[in-house]
């Protein structure tokens, strides 16, 4: 068996063919690690359990998203990433690739096989005269978090469309779409990409642009980890001065008023303005509301945020400051819990939808804590303005959705005990389905395509049918591109939203 597999592997035959012939991969991941360690260049290194580099590679925002790999390959060059990918592919060994480790679905960026760490792709470089751009472009290593990127850009007076929490990774965020504070102005992060440095599943390194490969360039804007491993992104830069914003926590009992303020905010058309409304129950206590407010300028014009600012307030961090300071000051969700996230696509903060949300968070926040280790439930409404997706050109969002400007509500549960995993994931799925039904009946115009409210892969709970992200046509195109770029289905050995299986 072992011998036969090696022959198949040597001929780079499909893992699927091996499986079909009844041959299970018998090469142990550790021996694959050792073989990689012997052959990679001096720019790269393989780490095993116990070393700090290994520990960093395994770590995730949600503890349930981590597994212990046989080793962490810290590749230092795209060529070494390619060698590693070819080796795991021909050995049919499961592997993982991780950016910032914020995936909440287990196994999406973790493995018990070979972990490919991109920690050494850690530079952020601004080129003010990048061709065909108004303000230049920034090249960002795939091992970075947004906080690290903003730290480099802050003194340069430029910004890119990126994450709202500093600890979120660049790579997974961009490859799924990427909603940021600047999305009303400049769209999703994926739509600002000019070039992806991509290690193809066969180990070849290519820069993928609109010109070099329009299909693959389209697919990488939302299609995730199905086409290879991205080692760096070139994205459009935009000018950045002082901003106004922060987070405001309301006095208890203001949930309906916060909902009304969000409803009113739907009519704001100044693209420099953004807000997020949070409805939270922690430790089965009373409903907590907070809003994150953002204006891309030192002072917002009067009117825009008045309804939020008029509410009785417990605490506010709103002030004029740098964008970096705003992001580093975001409290965000606590890390270290087990967790899951899901999402609801909706188009307006209507009283009906807000009311349903308040009912969900209130009842689940209390009931789940009675007999599970649930510590908190979060429902975050993320309003965006009409037309913010009008320039989108990638796999996500699908064309049928762009005009309607759907927006995401992120739902997250956090808990501490692994025995509650299945039950709480099911409760989250049910809650999201109930709210999605409210959004559809409240907001979808009769005759409108169902992808008018597409799910967002970076927030969605697995399993979600992939048509719900891309539409049926988009999915068919993605599958074709995956078949062309990855005929041996190497990327199917990694977790994530998959266009091909390895069997
Ligand atoms: C606290 C928190 C805040 C968030 N805030 C936002 C937000 O404001 N806006 C928003 O849009 N989303 C947000 N998200 C969701 C976020 O976009 C996703 O979790 C995203 O996947 C994170 O990327 P990552 O690199 O950190 O994740 P990882 O877990 O490292 O990776 C996610 C997926 O991308 C793949 N991947 C990673 N690196 C590469 C690579 N180099 N090449 C190919 N595939 C790769 C992985 O294999 C995995 O399948 C947030 C999530 C959390 C937990
Ligand atoms: C990038 O990684 C290298 C190699 O691991 C390390 O020496 C360097 O300090 C890192 N740089 C940053 C900015 O983190
Ligand atoms: C869309 O493109 C136009 C023209 O380049 C630009 O002015 C506008 O800001 C863009 N809008 C978004 C939301 O990307
Ligand atoms: C990709 O482009 C960068 C410059 O933007 C260059 O340094 C790199 O060598 C290119 N890679 C390939 C494989 O062409
Ligand atoms: C809000 O929800 C409550 C509880 O389900 C319900 O009784 C009430 O009619 C709802 N109000 C609106 C405006 O939908
Ligand atoms: C908690 O209680 C509910 C309702 O009684 C029940 O359906 C569920 O199975 C229980 N969950 C756990 C994890 O015990
Ligand atoms: C819940 O309460 C515990 C014990 O007081 C505390 O340690 C934890 O931080 C709380 N969790 C949240 C999400 O607030
Ligand atoms: C790797 O795949 C690419 C894209 O499918 C192809 O163009 C290239 O020739 C392949 N390289 C090798 C060495 O097979």
JSON list of C-alpha atoms in Angstrom, two decimals, residues 6-172:
[
{"chain": "A", "resi": 6, "resn": "UNK", "atom": "CA", "xyz": [4.59, 6.55, -3.35]},
{"chain": "A", "resi": 7, "resn": "UNK", "atom": "CA", "xyz": [4.54, 5.51, -6.98]},
{"chain": "A", "resi": 8, "resn": "UNK", "atom": "CA", "xyz": [1.27, 7.35, -7.58]},
{"chain": "A", "resi": 9, "resn": "UNK", "atom": "CA", "xyz": [2.56, 10.35, -5.69]},
{"chain": "A", "resi": 10, "resn": "UNK", "atom": "CA", "xyz": [5.78, 10.34, -7.65]},
{"chain": "A", "resi": 11, "resn": "UNK", "atom": "CA", "xyz": [3.75, 10.53, -10.83]},
{"chain": "A", "resi": 12, "resn": "UNK", "atom": "CA", "xyz": [1.76, 13.44, -9.27]},
{"chain": "A", "resi": 13, "resn": "UNK", "atom": "CA", "xyz": [-1.44, 11.55, -9.81]},
{"chain": "A", "resi": 14, "resn": "UNK", "atom": "CA", "xyz": [-4.64, 12.81, -8.18]},
{"chain": "A", "resi": 15, "resn": "UNK", "atom": "CA", "xyz": [-5.07, 12.05, -4.49]},
{"chain": "A", "resi": 16, "resn": "UNK", "atom": "CA", "xyz": [-8.55, 11.19, -5.70]},
{"chain": "A", "resi": 17, "resn": "UNK", "atom": "CA", "xyz": [-7.17, 8.52, -8.02]},
{"chain": "A", "resi": 18, "resn": "UNK", "atom": "CA", "xyz": [-5.25, 7.00, -5.14]},
{"chain": "A", "resi": 19, "resn": "UNK", "atom": "CA", "xyz": [-8.39, 6.99, -3.03]},
{"chain": "A", "resi": 20, "resn": "UNK", "atom": "CA", "xyz": [-10.43, 5.49, -5.87]},
{"chain": "A", "resi": 21, "resn": "UNK", "atom": "CA", "xyz": [-7.87, 2.70, -6.13]},
{"chain": "A", "resi": 22, "resn": "UNK", "atom": "CA", "xyz": [-8.46, 2.01, -2.45]},
{"chain": "A", "resi": 23, "resn": "UNK", "atom": "CA", "xyz": [-5.12, 3.44, -1.41]},
{"chain": "A", "resi": 24, "resn": "UNK", "atom": "CA", "xyz": [-5.19, 5.56, 1.73]},
{"chain": "A", "resi": 25, "resn": "UNK", "atom": "CA", "xyz": [-2.39, 8.03, 2.30]},
{"chain": "A", "resi": 26, "resn": "UNK", "atom": "CA", "xyz": [-0.03, 6.17, 4.59]},
{"chain": "A", "resi": 27, "resn": "UNK", "atom": "CA", "xyz": [2.78, 8.70, 4.51]},
{"chain": "A", "resi": 28, "resn": "UNK", "atom": "CA", "xyz": [2.82, 10.21, 7.98]},
{"chain": "A", "resi": 29, "resn": "UNK", "atom": "CA", "xyz": [2.67, 14.03, 8.09]},
{"chain": "A", "resi": 30, "resn": "UNK", "atom": "CA", "xyz": [5.80, 14.07, 10.27]},
{"chain": "A", "resi": 31, "resn": "UNK", "atom": "CA", "xyz": [7.84, 12.35, 7.59]},
{"chain": "A", "resi": 32, "resn": "UNK", "atom": "CA", "xyz": [6.52, 14.91, 5.07]},
{"chain": "A", "resi": 33, "resn": "UNK", "atom": "CA", "xyz": [7.63, 17.68, 7.47]},
{"chain": "A", "resi": 34, "resn": "UNK", "atom": "CA", "xyz": [11.10, 16.15, 7.66]},
{"chain": "A", "resi": 35, "resn": "UNK", "atom": "CA", "xyz": [11.35, 15.86, 3.92]},
{"chain": "A", "resi": 36, "resn": "UNK", "atom": "CA", "xyz": [10.29, 19.51, 3.51]},
{"chain": "A", "resi": 37, "resn": "UNK", "atom": "CA", "xyz": [12.82, 20.58, 6.16]},
{"chain": "A", "resi": 38, "resn": "UNK", "atom": "CA", "xyz": [15.62, 18.85, 4.24]},
{"chain": "A", "resi": 39, "resn": "UNK", "atom": "CA", "xyz": [14.82, 20.55, 0.95]},
{"chain": "A", "resi": 40, "resn": "UNK", "atom": "CA", "xyz": [13.64, 24.11, 1.63]},
{"chain": "A", "resi": 41, "resn": "UNK", "atom": "CA", "xyz": [16.02, 27.03, 1.32]},
{"chain": "A", "resi": 42, "resn": "UNK", "atom": "CA", "xyz": [17.78, 28.79, 4.20]},
{"chain": "A", "resi": 43, "resn": "UNK", "atom": "CA", "xyz": [15.04, 31.46, 4.10]},
{"chain": "A", "resi": 44, "resn": "UNK", "atom": "CA", "xyz": [12.58, 28.96, 5.58]},
{"chain": "A", "resi": 45, "resn": "UNK", "atom": "CA", "xyz": [12.39, 26.70, 8.62]},
{"chain": "A", "resi": 46, "resn": "UNK", "atom": "CA", "xyz": [10.22, 23.90, 10.00]},
{"chain": "A", "resi": 47, "resn": "UNK", "atom": "CA", "xyz": [9.06, 24.12, 13.62]},
{"chain": "A", "resi": 48, "resn": "UNK", "atom": "CA", "xyz": [7.69, 21.41, 15.90]},
{"chain": "A", "resi": 49, "resn": "UNK", "atom": "CA", "xyz": [5.53, 21.33, 19.00]},
{"chain": "A", "resi": 50, "resn": "UNK", "atom": "CA", "xyz": [7.13, 23.24, 21.86]},
{"chain": "A", "resi": 51, "resn": "UNK", "atom": "CA", "xyz": [8.81, 26.00, 19.86]},
{"chain": "A", "resi": 52, "resn": "UNK", "atom": "CA", "xyz": [7.39, 29.54, 20.11]},
{"chain": "A", "resi": 53, "resn": "UNK", "atom": "CA", "xyz": [7.10, 29.76, 16.31]},
{"chain": "A", "resi": 54, "resn": "UNK", "atom": "CA", "xyz": [4.99, 26.58, 16.30]},
{"chain": "A", "resi": 55, "resn": "UNK", "atom": "CA", "xyz": [2.76, 27.96, 19.08]},
{"chain": "A", "resi": 56, "resn": "UNK", "atom": "CA", "xyz": [2.25, 31.22, 17.17]},
{"chain": "A", "resi": 57, "resn": "UNK", "atom": "CA", "xyz": [1.39, 29.29, 14.01]},
{"chain": "A", "resi": 58, "resn": "UNK", "atom": "CA", "xyz": [-1.26, 27.20, 15.78]},
{"chain": "A", "resi": 59, "resn": "UNK", "atom": "CA", "xyz": [-2.98, 30.11, 17.53]},
{"chain": "A", "resi": 60, "resn": "UNK", "atom": "CA", "xyz": [-6.41, 31.42, 16.49]},
{"chain": "A", "resi": 61, "resn": "UNK", "atom": "CA", "xyz": [-8.80, 34.11, 17.66]},
{"chain": "A", "resi": 62, "resn": "UNK", "atom": "CA", "xyz": [-11.31, 31.40, 18.59]},
{"chain": "A", "resi": 63, "resn": "UNK", "atom": "CA", "xyz": [-9.73, 28.55, 20.51]},
{"chain": "A", "resi": 64, "resn": "UNK", "atom": "CA", "xyz": [-12.01, 25.98, 18.80]},
{"chain": "A", "resi": 65, "resn": "UNK", "atom": "CA", "xyz": [-10.38, 26.93, 15.47]},
{"chain": "A", "resi": 66, "resn": "UNK", "atom": "CA", "xyz": [-6.95, 25.58, 16.53]},
{"chain": "A", "resi": 67, "resn": "UNK", "atom": "CA", "xyz": [-5.53, 22.08, 16.04]},
{"chain": "A", "resi": 68, "resn": "UNK", "atom": "CA", "xyz": [-2.06, 20.69, 16.67]},
{"chain": "A", "resi": 69, "resn": "UNK", "atom": "CA", "xyz": [-0.30, 20.17, 13.33]},
{"chain": "A", "resi": 70, "resn": "UNK", "atom": "CA", "xyz": [2.60, 17.75, 12.83]},
{"chain": "A", "resi": 71, "resn": "UNK", "atom": "CA", "xyz": [4.75, 20.82, 12.15]},
{"chain": "A", "resi": 72, "resn": "UNK", "atom": "CA", "xyz": [4.63, 24.44, 11.08]},
{"chain": "A", "resi": 73, "resn": "UNK", "atom": "CA", "xyz": [6.51, 25.21, 7.90]},
{"chain": "A", "resi": 74, "resn": "UNK", "atom": "CA", "xyz": [7.53, 28.87, 8.11]},
{"chain": "A", "resi": 75, "resn": "UNK", "atom": "CA", "xyz": [8.19, 29.53, 4.46]},
{"chain": "A", "resi": 76, "resn": "UNK", "atom": "CA", "xyz": [10.28, 32.59, 3.70]},
{"chain": "A", "resi": 77, "resn": "UNK", "atom": "CA", "xyz": [9.98, 32.77, -0.09]},
{"chain": "A", "resi": 78, "resn": "UNK", "atom": "CA", "xyz": [7.16, 32.12, -2.57]},
{"chain": "A", "resi": 79, "resn": "UNK", "atom": "CA", "xyz": [9.34, 29.40, -4.12]},
{"chain": "A", "resi": 80, "resn": "UNK", "atom": "CA", "xyz": [9.55, 27.60, -0.76]},
{"chain": "A", "resi": 81, "resn": "UNK", "atom": "CA", "xyz": [5.75, 27.93, -0.37]},
{"chain": "A", "resi": 82, "resn": "UNK", "atom": "CA", "xyz": [5.52, 26.32, -3.81]},
{"chain": "A", "resi": 83, "resn": "UNK", "atom": "CA", "xyz": [7.83, 23.49, -2.86]},
{"chain": "A", "resi": 84, "resn": "UNK", "atom": "CA", "xyz": [5.84, 22.87, 0.32]},
{"chain": "A", "resi": 85, "resn": "UNK", "atom": "CA", "xyz": [2.54, 22.91, -1.53]},
{"chain": "A", "resi": 86, "resn": "UNK", "atom": "CA", "xyz": [3.84, 20.50, -4.16]},
{"chain": "A", "resi": 87, "resn": "UNK", "atom": "CA", "xyz": [5.15, 18.17, -1.47]},
{"chain": "A", "resi": 88, "resn": "UNK", "atom": "CA", "xyz": [1.92, 18.02, 0.56]},
{"chain": "A", "resi": 89, "resn": "UNK", "atom": "CA", "xyz": [-0.06, 17.68, -2.67]},
{"chain": "A", "resi": 90, "resn": "UNK", "atom": "CA", "xyz": [1.93, 14.75, -3.99]},
{"chain": "A", "resi": 91, "resn": "UNK", "atom": "CA", "xyz": [1.84, 13.08, -0.55]},
{"chain": "A", "resi": 92, "resn": "UNK", "atom": "CA", "xyz": [-1.94, 13.61, -0.19]},
{"chain": "A", "resi": 93, "resn": "UNK", "atom": "CA", "xyz": [-1.32, 14.99, 3.31]},
{"chain": "A", "resi": 94, "resn": "UNK", "atom": "CA", "xyz": [-3.86, 17.44, 4.76]},
{"chain": "A", "resi": 95, "resn": "UNK", "atom": "CA", "xyz": [-2.49, 20.93, 5.28]},
{"chain": "A", "resi": 96, "resn": "UNK", "atom": "CA", "xyz": [-3.57, 24.37, 6.46]},
{"chain": "A", "resi": 97, "resn": "UNK", "atom": "CA", "xyz": [-2.72, 27.91, 5.48]},
{"chain": "A", "resi": 98, "resn": "UNK", "atom": "CA", "xyz": [-3.40, 30.69, 7.95]},
{"chain": "A", "resi": 99, "resn": "UNK", "atom": "CA", "xyz": [-3.34, 34.48, 7.73]},
{"chain": "A", "resi": 100, "resn": "UNK", "atom": "CA", "xyz": [-4.48, 36.17, 10.94]},
{"chain": "A", "resi": 101, "resn": "UNK", "atom": "CA", "xyz": [-6.26, 33.07, 12.26]},
{"chain": "A", "resi": 102, "resn": "UNK", "atom": "CA", "xyz": [-9.69, 34.68, 12.61]},
{"chain": "A", "resi": 103, "resn": "UNK", "atom": "CA", "xyz": [-11.64, 31.91, 10.89]},
{"chain": "A", "resi": 104, "resn": "UNK", "atom": "CA", "xyz": [-14.41, 30.80, 13.23]},
{"chain": "A", "resi": 105, "resn": "UNK", "atom": "CA", "xyz": [-15.26, 27.57, 11.40]},
{"chain": "A", "resi": 106, "resn": "UNK", "atom": "CA", "xyz": [-13.08, 24.75, 12.78]},
{"chain": "A", "resi": 107, "resn": "UNK", "atom": "CA", "xyz": [-10.47, 23.41, 10.36]},
{"chain": "A", "resi": 108, "resn": "UNK", "atom": "CA", "xyz": [-10.64, 26.37, 7.97]},
{"chain": "A", "resi": 109, "resn": "UNK", "atom": "CA", "xyz": [-7.07, 27.44, 8.80]},
{"chain": "A", "resi": 110, "resn": "UNK", "atom": "CA", "xyz": [-5.88, 24.55, 10.98]},
{"chain": "A", "resi": 111, "resn": "UNK", "atom": "CA", "xyz": [-4.88, 20.92, 10.46]},
{"chain": "A", "resi": 112, "resn": "UNK", "atom": "CA", "xyz": [-3.35, 17.89, 12.12]},
{"chain": "A", "resi": 113, "resn": "UNK", "atom": "CA", "xyz": [-1.19, 17.57, 8.99]},
{"chain": "A", "resi": 114, "resn": "UNK", "atom": "CA", "xyz": [1.24, 20.21, 7.73]},
{"chain": "A", "resi": 115, "resn": "UNK", "atom": "CA", "xyz": [0.65, 23.83, 8.75]},
{"chain": "A", "resi": 116, "resn": "UNK", "atom": "CA", "xyz": [1.97, 26.41, 6.28]},
{"chain": "A", "resi": 117, "resn": "UNK", "atom": "CA", "xyz": [2.79, 29.61, 8.13]},
{"chain": "A", "resi": 118, "resn": "UNK", "atom": "CA", "xyz": [3.16, 32.88, 6.25]},
{"chain": "A", "resi": 119, "resn": "UNK", "atom": "CA", "xyz": [4.61, 34.76, 9.23]},
{"chain": "A", "resi": 120, "resn": "UNK", "atom": "CA", "xyz": [7.72, 35.66, 7.22]},
{"chain": "A", "resi": 121, "resn": "UNK", "atom": "CA", "xyz": [5.68, 37.50, 4.59]},
{"chain": "A", "resi": 122, "resn": "UNK", "atom": "CA", "xyz": [5.50, 40.49, 6.87]},
{"chain": "A", "resi": 123, "resn": "UNK", "atom": "CA", "xyz": [6.34, 43.65, 4.96]},
{"chain": "A", "resi": 124, "resn": "UNK", "atom": "CA", "xyz": [4.12, 46.60, 4.03]},
{"chain": "A", "resi": 125, "resn": "UNK", "atom": "CA", "xyz": [5.52, 48.82, 1.26]},
{"chain": "A", "resi": 126, "resn": "UNK", "atom": "CA", "xyz": [3.97, 51.97, -0.16]},
{"chain": "A", "resi": 127, "resn": "UNK", "atom": "CA", "xyz": [4.71, 52.95, -3.76]},
{"chain": "A", "resi": 128, "resn": "UNK", "atom": "CA", "xyz": [3.31, 56.44, -4.42]},
{"chain": "A", "resi": 129, "resn": "UNK", "atom": "CA", "xyz": [3.85, 56.16, -8.17]},
{"chain": "A", "resi": 130, "resn": "UNK", "atom": "CA", "xyz": [2.39, 52.71, -8.82]},
{"chain": "A", "resi": 131, "resn": "UNK", "atom": "CA", "xyz": [1.18, 52.71, -12.45]},
{"chain": "A", "resi": 132, "resn": "UNK", "atom": "CA", "xyz": [-2.47, 53.61, -13.23]},
{"chain": "A", "resi": 133, "resn": "UNK", "atom": "CA", "xyz": [-3.41, 54.71, -9.74]},
{"chain": "A", "resi": 134, "resn": "UNK", "atom": "CA", "xyz": [-4.41, 58.11, -8.38]},
{"chain": "A", "resi": 135, "resn": "UNK", "atom": "CA", "xyz": [-2.64, 57.69, -5.03]},
{"chain": "A", "resi": 136, "resn": "UNK", "atom": "CA", "xyz": [-0.27, 54.77, -5.51]},
{"chain": "A", "resi": 137, "resn": "UNK", "atom": "CA", "xyz": [-0.49, 51.28, -4.09]},
{"chain": "A", "resi": 138, "resn": "UNK", "atom": "CA", "xyz": [0.60, 49.26, -1.07]},
{"chain": "A", "resi": 139, "resn": "UNK", "atom": "CA", "xyz": [2.16, 45.79, -1.23]},
{"chain": "A", "resi": 140, "resn": "UNK", "atom": "CA", "xyz": [1.14, 43.78, 1.84]},
{"chain": "A", "resi": 141, "resn": "UNK", "atom": "CA", "xyz": [2.61, 40.46, 2.99]},
{"chain": "A", "resi": 142, "resn": "UNK", "atom": "CA", "xyz": [0.05, 37.70, 3.55]},
{"chain": "A", "resi": 143, "resn": "UNK", "atom": "CA", "xyz": [1.28, 37.03, 7.09]},
{"chain": "A", "resi": 144, "resn": "UNK", "atom": "CA", "xyz": [0.22, 40.42, 8.43]},
{"chain": "A", "resi": 145, "resn": "UNK", "atom": "CA", "xyz": [-2.71, 41.68, 10.48]},
{"chain": "A", "resi": 146, "resn": "UNK", "atom": "CA", "xyz": [-4.45, 44.96, 9.67]},
{"chain": "A", "resi": 147, "resn": "UNK", "atom": "CA", "xyz": [-3.05, 46.63, 12.79]},
{"chain": "A", "resi": 148, "resn": "UNK", "atom": "CA", "xyz": [0.49, 45.95, 11.54]},
{"chain": "A", "resi": 149, "resn": "UNK", "atom": "CA", "xyz": [-0.37, 47.37, 8.11]},
{"chain": "A", "resi": 150, "resn": "UNK", "atom": "CA", "xyz": [-1.97, 50.54, 9.50]},
{"chain": "A", "resi": 151, "resn": "UNK", "atom": "CA", "xyz": [1.05, 51.06, 11.78]},
{"chain": "A", "resi": 152, "resn": "UNK", "atom": "CA", "xyz": [3.29, 51.34, 8.70]},
{"chain": "A", "resi": 153, "resn": "UNK", "atom": "CA", "xyz": [0.82, 53.46, 6.69]},
{"chain": "A", "resi": 154, "resn": "UNK", "atom": "CA", "xyz": [-0.12, 55.90, 9.46]},
{"chain": "A", "resi": 155, "resn": "UNK", "atom": "CA", "xyz": [2.94, 58.18, 9.21]},
{"chain": "A", "resi": 156, "resn": "UNK", "atom": "CA", "xyz": [2.69, 58.13, 5.39]},
{"chain": "A", "resi": 157, "resn": "UNK", "atom": "CA", "xyz": [-0.78, 59.72, 5.29]},
{"chain": "A", "resi": 158, "resn": "UNK", "atom": "CA", "xyz": [-2.30, 56.93, 3.23]},
{"chain": "A", "resi": 159, "resn": "UNK", "atom": "CA", "xyz": [-4.70, 54.07, 3.93]},
{"chain": "A", "resi": 160, "resn": "UNK", "atom": "CA", "xyz": [-6.09, 50.92, 2.31]},
{"chain": "A", "resi": 161, "resn": "UNK", "atom": "CA", "xyz": [-9.52, 49.32, 2.68]},
{"chain": "A", "resi": 162, "resn": "UNK", "atom": "CA", "xyz": [-9.02, 46.85, 5.53]},
{"chain": "A", "resi": 163, "resn": "UNK", "atom": "CA", "xyz": [-10.34, 45.45, 8.80]},
{"chain": "A", "resi": 164, "resn": "UNK", "atom": "CA", "xyz": [-12.05, 47.29, 11.63]},
{"chain": "A", "resi": 165, "resn": "UNK", "atom": "CA", "xyz": [-10.32, 45.20, 14.33]},
{"chain": "A", "resi": 166, "resn": "UNK", "atom": "CA", "xyz": [-6.53, 45.39, 14.40]},
{"chain": "A", "resi": 167, "resn": "UNK", "atom": "CA", "xyz": [-6.02, 41.65, 15.03]},
{"chain": "A", "resi": 168, "resn": "UNK", "atom": "CA", "xyz": [-7.86, 40.45, 11.88]},
{"chain": "A", "resi": 169, "resn": "UNK", "atom": "CA", "xyz": [-5.60, 38.95, 9.21]},
{"chain": "A", "resi": 170, "resn": "UNK", "atom": "CA", "xyz": [-5.13, 40.57, 5.82]},
{"chain": "A", "resi": 171, "resn": "UNK", "atom": "CA", "xyz": [-5.15, 37.35, 3.77]},
{"chain": "A", "resi": 172, "resn": "UNK", "atom": "CA", "xyz": [-8.42, 35.65, 4.73]}
]
